[in-house]
mmCIF file of C-alpha atoms in Angstrom:
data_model
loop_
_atom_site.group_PDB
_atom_site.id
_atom_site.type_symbol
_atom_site.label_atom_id
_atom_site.label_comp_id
_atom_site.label_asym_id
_atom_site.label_seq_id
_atom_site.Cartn_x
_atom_site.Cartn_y
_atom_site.Cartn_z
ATOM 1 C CA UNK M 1 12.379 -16.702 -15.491
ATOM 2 C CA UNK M 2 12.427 -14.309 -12.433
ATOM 3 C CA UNK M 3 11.151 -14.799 -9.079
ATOM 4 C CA UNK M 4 8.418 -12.661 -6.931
ATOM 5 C CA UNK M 5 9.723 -12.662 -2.934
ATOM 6 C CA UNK M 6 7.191 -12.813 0.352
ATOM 7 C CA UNK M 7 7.628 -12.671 3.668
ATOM 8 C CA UNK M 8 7.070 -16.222 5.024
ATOM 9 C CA UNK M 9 4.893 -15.159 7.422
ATOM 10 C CA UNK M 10 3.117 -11.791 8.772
ATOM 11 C CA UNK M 11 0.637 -11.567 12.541
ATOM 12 C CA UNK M 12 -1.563 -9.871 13.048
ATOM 13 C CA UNK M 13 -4.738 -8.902 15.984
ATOM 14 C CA UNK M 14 -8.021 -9.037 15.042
ATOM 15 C CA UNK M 15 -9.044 -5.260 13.717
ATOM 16 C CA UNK M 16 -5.620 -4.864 12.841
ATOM 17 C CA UNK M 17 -4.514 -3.664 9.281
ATOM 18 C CA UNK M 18 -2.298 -6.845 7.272
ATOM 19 C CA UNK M 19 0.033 -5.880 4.539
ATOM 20 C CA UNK M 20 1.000 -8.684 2.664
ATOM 21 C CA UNK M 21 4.246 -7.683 0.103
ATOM 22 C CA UNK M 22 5.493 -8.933 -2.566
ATOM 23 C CA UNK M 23 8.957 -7.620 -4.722
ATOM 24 C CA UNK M 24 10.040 -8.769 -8.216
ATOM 25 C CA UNK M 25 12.133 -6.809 -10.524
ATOM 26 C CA UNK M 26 8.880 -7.682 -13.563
ATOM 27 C CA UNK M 27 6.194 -6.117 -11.373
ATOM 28 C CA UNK M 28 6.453 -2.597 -13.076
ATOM 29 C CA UNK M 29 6.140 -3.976 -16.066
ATOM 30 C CA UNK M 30 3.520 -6.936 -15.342
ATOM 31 C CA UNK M 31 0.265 -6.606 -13.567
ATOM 32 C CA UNK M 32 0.599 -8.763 -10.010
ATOM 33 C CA UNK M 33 -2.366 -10.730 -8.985
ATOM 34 C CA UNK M 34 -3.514 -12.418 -5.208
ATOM 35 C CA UNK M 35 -4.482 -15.554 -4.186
ATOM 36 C CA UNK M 36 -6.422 -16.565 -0.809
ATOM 37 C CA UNK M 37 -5.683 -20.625 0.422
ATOM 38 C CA UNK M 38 -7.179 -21.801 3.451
ATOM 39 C CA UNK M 39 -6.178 -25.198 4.753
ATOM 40 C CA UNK M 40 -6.915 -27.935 2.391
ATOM 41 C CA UNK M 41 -8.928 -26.108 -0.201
ATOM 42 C CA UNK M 42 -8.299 -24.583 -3.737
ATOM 43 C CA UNK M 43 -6.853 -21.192 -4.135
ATOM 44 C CA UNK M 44 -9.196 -18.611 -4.401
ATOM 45 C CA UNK M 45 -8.439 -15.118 -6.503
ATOM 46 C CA UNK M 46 -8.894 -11.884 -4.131
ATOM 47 C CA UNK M 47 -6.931 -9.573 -6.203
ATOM 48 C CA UNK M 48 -6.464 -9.039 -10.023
ATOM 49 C CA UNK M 49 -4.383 -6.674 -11.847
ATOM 50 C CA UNK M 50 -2.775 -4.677 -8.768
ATOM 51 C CA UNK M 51 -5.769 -3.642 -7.218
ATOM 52 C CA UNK M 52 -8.926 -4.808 -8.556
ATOM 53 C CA UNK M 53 -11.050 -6.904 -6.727
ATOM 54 C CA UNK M 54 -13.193 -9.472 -8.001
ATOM 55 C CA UNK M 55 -17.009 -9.523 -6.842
ATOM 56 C CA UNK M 56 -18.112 -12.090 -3.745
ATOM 57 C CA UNK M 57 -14.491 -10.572 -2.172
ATOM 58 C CA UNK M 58 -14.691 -8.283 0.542
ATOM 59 C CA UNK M 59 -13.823 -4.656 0.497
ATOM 60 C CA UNK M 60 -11.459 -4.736 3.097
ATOM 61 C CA UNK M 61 -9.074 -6.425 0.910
ATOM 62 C CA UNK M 62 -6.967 -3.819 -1.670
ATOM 63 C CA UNK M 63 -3.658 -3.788 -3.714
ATOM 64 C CA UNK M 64 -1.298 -1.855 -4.301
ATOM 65 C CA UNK M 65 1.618 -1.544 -6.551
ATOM 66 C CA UNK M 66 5.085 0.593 -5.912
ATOM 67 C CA UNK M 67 7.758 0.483 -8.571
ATOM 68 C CA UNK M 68 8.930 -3.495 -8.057
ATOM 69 C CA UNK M 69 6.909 -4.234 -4.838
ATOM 70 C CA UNK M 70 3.410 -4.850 -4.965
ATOM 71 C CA UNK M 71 1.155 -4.865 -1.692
ATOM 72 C CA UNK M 72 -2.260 -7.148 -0.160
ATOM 73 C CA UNK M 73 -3.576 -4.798 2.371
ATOM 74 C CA UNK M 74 -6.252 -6.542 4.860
ATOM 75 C CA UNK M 75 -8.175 -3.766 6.926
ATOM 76 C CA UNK M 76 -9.986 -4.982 9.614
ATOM 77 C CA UNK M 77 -8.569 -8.407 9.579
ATOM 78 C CA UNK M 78 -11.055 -11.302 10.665
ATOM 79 C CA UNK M 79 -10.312 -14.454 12.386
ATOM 80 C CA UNK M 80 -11.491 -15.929 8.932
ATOM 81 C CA UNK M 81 -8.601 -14.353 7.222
ATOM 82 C CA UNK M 82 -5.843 -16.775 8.617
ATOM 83 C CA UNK M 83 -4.457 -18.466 5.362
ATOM 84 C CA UNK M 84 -1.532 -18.550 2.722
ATOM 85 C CA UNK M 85 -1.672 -15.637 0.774
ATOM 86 C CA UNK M 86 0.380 -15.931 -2.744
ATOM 87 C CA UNK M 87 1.337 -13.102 -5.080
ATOM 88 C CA UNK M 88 1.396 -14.064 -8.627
ATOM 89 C CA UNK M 89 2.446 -12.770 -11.881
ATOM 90 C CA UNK M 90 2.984 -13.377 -15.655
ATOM 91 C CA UNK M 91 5.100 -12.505 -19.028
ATOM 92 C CA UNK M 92 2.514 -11.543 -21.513
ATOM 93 C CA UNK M 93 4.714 -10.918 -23.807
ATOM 94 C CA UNK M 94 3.455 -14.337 -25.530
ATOM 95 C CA UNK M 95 5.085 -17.072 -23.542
ATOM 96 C CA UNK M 96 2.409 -16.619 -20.886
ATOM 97 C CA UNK M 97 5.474 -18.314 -18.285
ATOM 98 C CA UNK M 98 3.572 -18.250 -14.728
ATOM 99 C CA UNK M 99 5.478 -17.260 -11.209
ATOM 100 C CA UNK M 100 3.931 -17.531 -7.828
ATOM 101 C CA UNK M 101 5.698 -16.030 -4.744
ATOM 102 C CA UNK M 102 6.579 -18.099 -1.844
ATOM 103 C CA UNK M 103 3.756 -17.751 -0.465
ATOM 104 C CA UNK M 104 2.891 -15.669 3.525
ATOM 105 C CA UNK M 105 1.206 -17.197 6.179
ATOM 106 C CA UNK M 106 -1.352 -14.741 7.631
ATOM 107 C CA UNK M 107 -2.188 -15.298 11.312
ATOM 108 C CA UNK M 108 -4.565 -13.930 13.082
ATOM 109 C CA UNK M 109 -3.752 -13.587 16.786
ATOM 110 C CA UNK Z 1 -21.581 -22.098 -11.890
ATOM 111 C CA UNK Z 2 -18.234 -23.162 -13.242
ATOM 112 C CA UNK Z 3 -16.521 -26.273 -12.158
ATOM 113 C CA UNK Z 4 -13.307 -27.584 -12.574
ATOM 114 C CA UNK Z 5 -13.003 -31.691 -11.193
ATOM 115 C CA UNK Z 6 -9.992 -33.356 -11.665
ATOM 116 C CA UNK Z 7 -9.217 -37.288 -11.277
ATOM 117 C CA UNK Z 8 -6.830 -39.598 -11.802
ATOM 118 C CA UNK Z 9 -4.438 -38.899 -9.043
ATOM 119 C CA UNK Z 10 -2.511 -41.958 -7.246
ATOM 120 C CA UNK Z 11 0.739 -43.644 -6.026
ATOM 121 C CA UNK Z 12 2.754 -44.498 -8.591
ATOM 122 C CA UNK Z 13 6.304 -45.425 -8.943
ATOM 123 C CA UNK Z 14 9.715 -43.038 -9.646
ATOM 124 C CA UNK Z 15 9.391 -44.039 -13.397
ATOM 125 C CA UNK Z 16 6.349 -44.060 -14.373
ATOM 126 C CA UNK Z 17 3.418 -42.343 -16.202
ATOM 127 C CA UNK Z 18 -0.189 -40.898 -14.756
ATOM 128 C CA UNK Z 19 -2.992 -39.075 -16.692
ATOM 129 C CA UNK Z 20 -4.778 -36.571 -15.161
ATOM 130 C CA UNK Z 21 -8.179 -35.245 -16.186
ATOM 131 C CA UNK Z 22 -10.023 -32.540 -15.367
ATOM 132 C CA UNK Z 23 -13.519 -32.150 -16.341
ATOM 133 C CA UNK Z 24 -14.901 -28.529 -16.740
ATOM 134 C CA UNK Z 25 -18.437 -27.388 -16.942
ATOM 135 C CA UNK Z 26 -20.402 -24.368 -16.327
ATOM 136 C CA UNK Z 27 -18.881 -21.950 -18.751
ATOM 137 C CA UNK Z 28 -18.204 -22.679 -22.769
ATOM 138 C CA UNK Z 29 -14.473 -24.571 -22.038
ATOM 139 C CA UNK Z 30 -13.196 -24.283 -25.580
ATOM 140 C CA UNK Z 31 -13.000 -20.310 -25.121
ATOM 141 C CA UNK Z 32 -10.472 -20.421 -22.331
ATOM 142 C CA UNK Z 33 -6.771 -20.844 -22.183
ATOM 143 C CA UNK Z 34 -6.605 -23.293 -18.968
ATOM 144 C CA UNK Z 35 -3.378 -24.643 -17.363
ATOM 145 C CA UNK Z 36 -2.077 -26.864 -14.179
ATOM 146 C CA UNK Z 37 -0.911 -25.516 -10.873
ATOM 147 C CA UNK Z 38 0.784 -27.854 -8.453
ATOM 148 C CA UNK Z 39 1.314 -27.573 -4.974
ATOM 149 C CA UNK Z 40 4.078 -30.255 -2.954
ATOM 150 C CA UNK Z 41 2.755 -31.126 0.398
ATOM 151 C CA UNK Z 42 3.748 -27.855 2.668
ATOM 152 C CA UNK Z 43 4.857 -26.059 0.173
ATOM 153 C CA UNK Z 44 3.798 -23.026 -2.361
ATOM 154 C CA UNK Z 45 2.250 -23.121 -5.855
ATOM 155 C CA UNK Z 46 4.114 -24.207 -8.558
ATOM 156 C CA UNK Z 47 2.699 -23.240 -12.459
ATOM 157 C CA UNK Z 48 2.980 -26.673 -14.766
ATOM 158 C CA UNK Z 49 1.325 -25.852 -17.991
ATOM 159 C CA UNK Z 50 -0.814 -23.404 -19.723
ATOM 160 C CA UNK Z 51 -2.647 -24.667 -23.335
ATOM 161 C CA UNK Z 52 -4.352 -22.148 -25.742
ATOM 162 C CA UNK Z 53 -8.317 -22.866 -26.461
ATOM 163 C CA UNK Z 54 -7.751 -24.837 -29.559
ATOM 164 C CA UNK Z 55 -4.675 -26.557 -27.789
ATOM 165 C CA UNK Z 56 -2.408 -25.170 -30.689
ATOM 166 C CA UNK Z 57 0.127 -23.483 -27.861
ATOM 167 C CA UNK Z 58 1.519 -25.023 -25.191
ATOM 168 C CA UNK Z 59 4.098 -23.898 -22.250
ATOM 169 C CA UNK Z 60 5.703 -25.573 -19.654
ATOM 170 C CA UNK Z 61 7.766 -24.639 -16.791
ATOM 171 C CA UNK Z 62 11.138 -26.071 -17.185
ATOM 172 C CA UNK Z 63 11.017 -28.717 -14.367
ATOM 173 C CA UNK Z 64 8.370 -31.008 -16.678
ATOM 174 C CA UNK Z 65 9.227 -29.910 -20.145
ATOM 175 C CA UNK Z 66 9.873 -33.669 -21.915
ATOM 176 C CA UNK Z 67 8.178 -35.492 -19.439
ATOM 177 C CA UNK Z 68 5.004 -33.415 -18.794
ATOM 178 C CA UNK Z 69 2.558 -32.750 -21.991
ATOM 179 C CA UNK Z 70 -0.649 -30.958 -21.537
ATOM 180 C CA UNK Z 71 -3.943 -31.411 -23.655
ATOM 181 C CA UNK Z 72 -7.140 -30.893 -24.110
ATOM 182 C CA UNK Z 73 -10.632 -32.066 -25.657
ATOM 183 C CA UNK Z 74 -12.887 -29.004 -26.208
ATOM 184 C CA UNK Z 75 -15.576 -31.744 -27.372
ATOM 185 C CA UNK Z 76 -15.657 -33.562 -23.934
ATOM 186 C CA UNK Z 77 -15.052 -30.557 -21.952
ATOM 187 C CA UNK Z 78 -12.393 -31.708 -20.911
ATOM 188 C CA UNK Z 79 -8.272 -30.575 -19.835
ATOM 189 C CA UNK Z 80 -5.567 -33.485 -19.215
ATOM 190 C CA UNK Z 81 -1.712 -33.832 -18.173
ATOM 191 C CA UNK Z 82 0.110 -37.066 -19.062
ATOM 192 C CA UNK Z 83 2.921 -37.350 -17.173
ATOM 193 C CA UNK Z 84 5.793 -39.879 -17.542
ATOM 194 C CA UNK Z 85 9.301 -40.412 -16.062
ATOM 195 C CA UNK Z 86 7.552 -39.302 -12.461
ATOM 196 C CA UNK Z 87 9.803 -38.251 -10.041
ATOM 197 C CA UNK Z 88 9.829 -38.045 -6.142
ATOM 198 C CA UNK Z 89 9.493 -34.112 -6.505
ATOM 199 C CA UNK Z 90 6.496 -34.641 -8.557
ATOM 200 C CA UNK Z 91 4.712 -35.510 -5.783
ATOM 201 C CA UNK Z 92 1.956 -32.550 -5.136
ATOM 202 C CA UNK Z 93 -1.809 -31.984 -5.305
ATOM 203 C CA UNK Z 94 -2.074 -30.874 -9.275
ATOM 204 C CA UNK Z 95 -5.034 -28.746 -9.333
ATOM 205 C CA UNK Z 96 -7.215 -27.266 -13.073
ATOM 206 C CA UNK Z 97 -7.296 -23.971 -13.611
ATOM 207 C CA UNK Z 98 -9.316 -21.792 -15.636
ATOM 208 C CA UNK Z 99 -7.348 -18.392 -17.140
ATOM 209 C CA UNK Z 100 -9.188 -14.878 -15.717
ATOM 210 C CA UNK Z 101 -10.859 -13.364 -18.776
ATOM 211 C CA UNK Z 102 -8.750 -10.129 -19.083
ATOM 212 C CA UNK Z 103 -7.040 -10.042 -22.530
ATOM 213 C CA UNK Z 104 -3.414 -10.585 -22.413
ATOM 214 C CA UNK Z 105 -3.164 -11.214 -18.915
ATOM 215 C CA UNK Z 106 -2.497 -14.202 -17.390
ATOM 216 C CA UNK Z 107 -3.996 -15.477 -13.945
ATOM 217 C CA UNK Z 108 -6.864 -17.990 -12.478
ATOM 218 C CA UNK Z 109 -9.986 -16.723 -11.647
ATOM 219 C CA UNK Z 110 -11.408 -20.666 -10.972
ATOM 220 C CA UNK Z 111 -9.739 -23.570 -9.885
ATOM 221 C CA UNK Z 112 -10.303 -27.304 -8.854
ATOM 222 C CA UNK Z 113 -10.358 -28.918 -5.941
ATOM 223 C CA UNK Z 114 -7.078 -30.874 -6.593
ATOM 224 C CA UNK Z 115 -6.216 -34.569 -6.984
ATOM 225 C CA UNK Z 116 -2.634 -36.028 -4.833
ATOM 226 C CA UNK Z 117 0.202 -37.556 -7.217
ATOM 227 C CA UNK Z 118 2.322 -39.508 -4.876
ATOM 228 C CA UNK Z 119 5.649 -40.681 -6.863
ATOM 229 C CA UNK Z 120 6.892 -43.204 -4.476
ATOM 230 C CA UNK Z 121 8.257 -46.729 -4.382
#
C-alpha cells in the first residue's frame, strides 16, 4: 500500500486563509477526498474528488490537487473550524484498499 | 435521512472475539458497498474492511486479515465485523460507513456514530 503525509498540525487567526496539504506519490493518479472531525463525533465528508464539495458544506472550503500533493483550503476560517482534518484516498483499480493521512489539527487562534 | 448505528462494542480480553453490528436505514442498504473505519484513542483513521452490496467481495487491510471478517445482511439492513484473536492495538472506536455514490471511487459520504472496543485484560 502507499501512504498520504499531513502536517500534524496547522494555526491559524480567525479570517485567516487555512491550507491543509496532503502528498502521496498515488494522488495523480487517484482522486483525494477530505474529512472534517470535531471532538468526539463521526467524520464528516467536506471534500470529494479533489475539489468538489458536497451540499450542507460551506463555500469557503475548496481543494485542490498539484501533481502528488493535494490541498484543503479554508477561507475565512471560523472559530467552528477547529478540528482534525484527514485526507483520504483509494486504488480503484478493483481492490478498493483505503488510506487516510495522518491526520492535521486545525486551530483556530 | 440515512443512519448508520452501530452496537456491540465492549471490554474484552487479548484473545478473544466481538461482533459488531451496525444497523443502516434511510437509504436502500443492499445498493451500497459499506466498510469499517477505526480510530485508536488519539490517533487517526484507520480503513478495516470494505464488502460489495451482495457481500460477494471483501477487502481487508492487512493488520485484521485472518482475524477480522466482514458481513452483511441486506434483508435486516444490516453490516457486521466479527472479530477474533483481539489484540491490545485493536482497541479503537470502529465506526459504519456508507461508500459515496460516485462509480469507481471509493470514499464515505455517511458514517456512524462509533461504538469503543477495548481489548484489555
Amino acid at each position: 500500500s502507499y501512504e498520504l503525509t499531513q502536517p500534524p498540525s496547522v494555526s491559524v487567526s480567525p479570517g485567516q486563509t487555512a491550507r491543509i496539504t496532503c502528498s502521496g506519490d498515488a494522488l495523480p493518479k487517484q482522486y483525494a477526498y477530505w474529512y472534517q472531525q470535531k471532538p468526539g463525533q463521526a467524520p464528516v465528508l467536506v471534500i470529494y474528488k479533489d475539489s468538489e464539495r458536497p451540499s450542507g458544506i460551506p463555500e469557503r472550503f475548496s481543494g485542490s490537487s498539484s501533481g502528488t500533493t493535494v490541498t484543503l483550503t479554508i477561507s475565512g476560517v471560523q472559530a467552528e473550524d477547529e478540528a482534525d482534518y484527514y485526507c483520504q484516498s483509494a486504488d480503484s483499480s478493483g481492490t478498493y484498499d483505503v488510506v487516510f493521512g495522518g491526520g492535521t489539527k486545525l486551530t483556530v487562534l | 435521512e440515512v443512519q448508520l448505528v452501530e452496537s456491540g462494542g465492549g471490554l474484552v480480553q487479548p484473545g478473544g472475539s466481538l461482533r459488531l453490528s451496525c444497523a443502516a436505514s434511510g437509504f436502500t442498504f443492499s445498493s451500497y458497498w459499506m466498510s469499517w473505519v477505526r480510530q485508536a484513542p488519539g490517533k487517526g483513521l484507520e480503513w478495516v474492511a470494505n464488502i460489495k452490496q451482495d457481500g460477494s467481495e471483501k477487502y481487508y487491510v492487512d493488520s485484521v486479515k485472518g482475524r477480522f471478517t466482514i458481513s452483511r445482511d441486506n434483508a435486516k439492513n444490516s453490516l457486521y465485523l466479527q472479530m477474533n484473536s483481539l489484540r491490545a492495538e485493536d482497541t479503537a472506536v470502529y465506526y459504519c460507513a456508507r461508500k459515496g455514490q460516485l462509480t469507481g471511487e471509493y470514499y464515505f459520504d455517511y458514517w456512524g456514530q462509533g461504538t469503543l472496543v477495548t481489548v484489555s485484560s
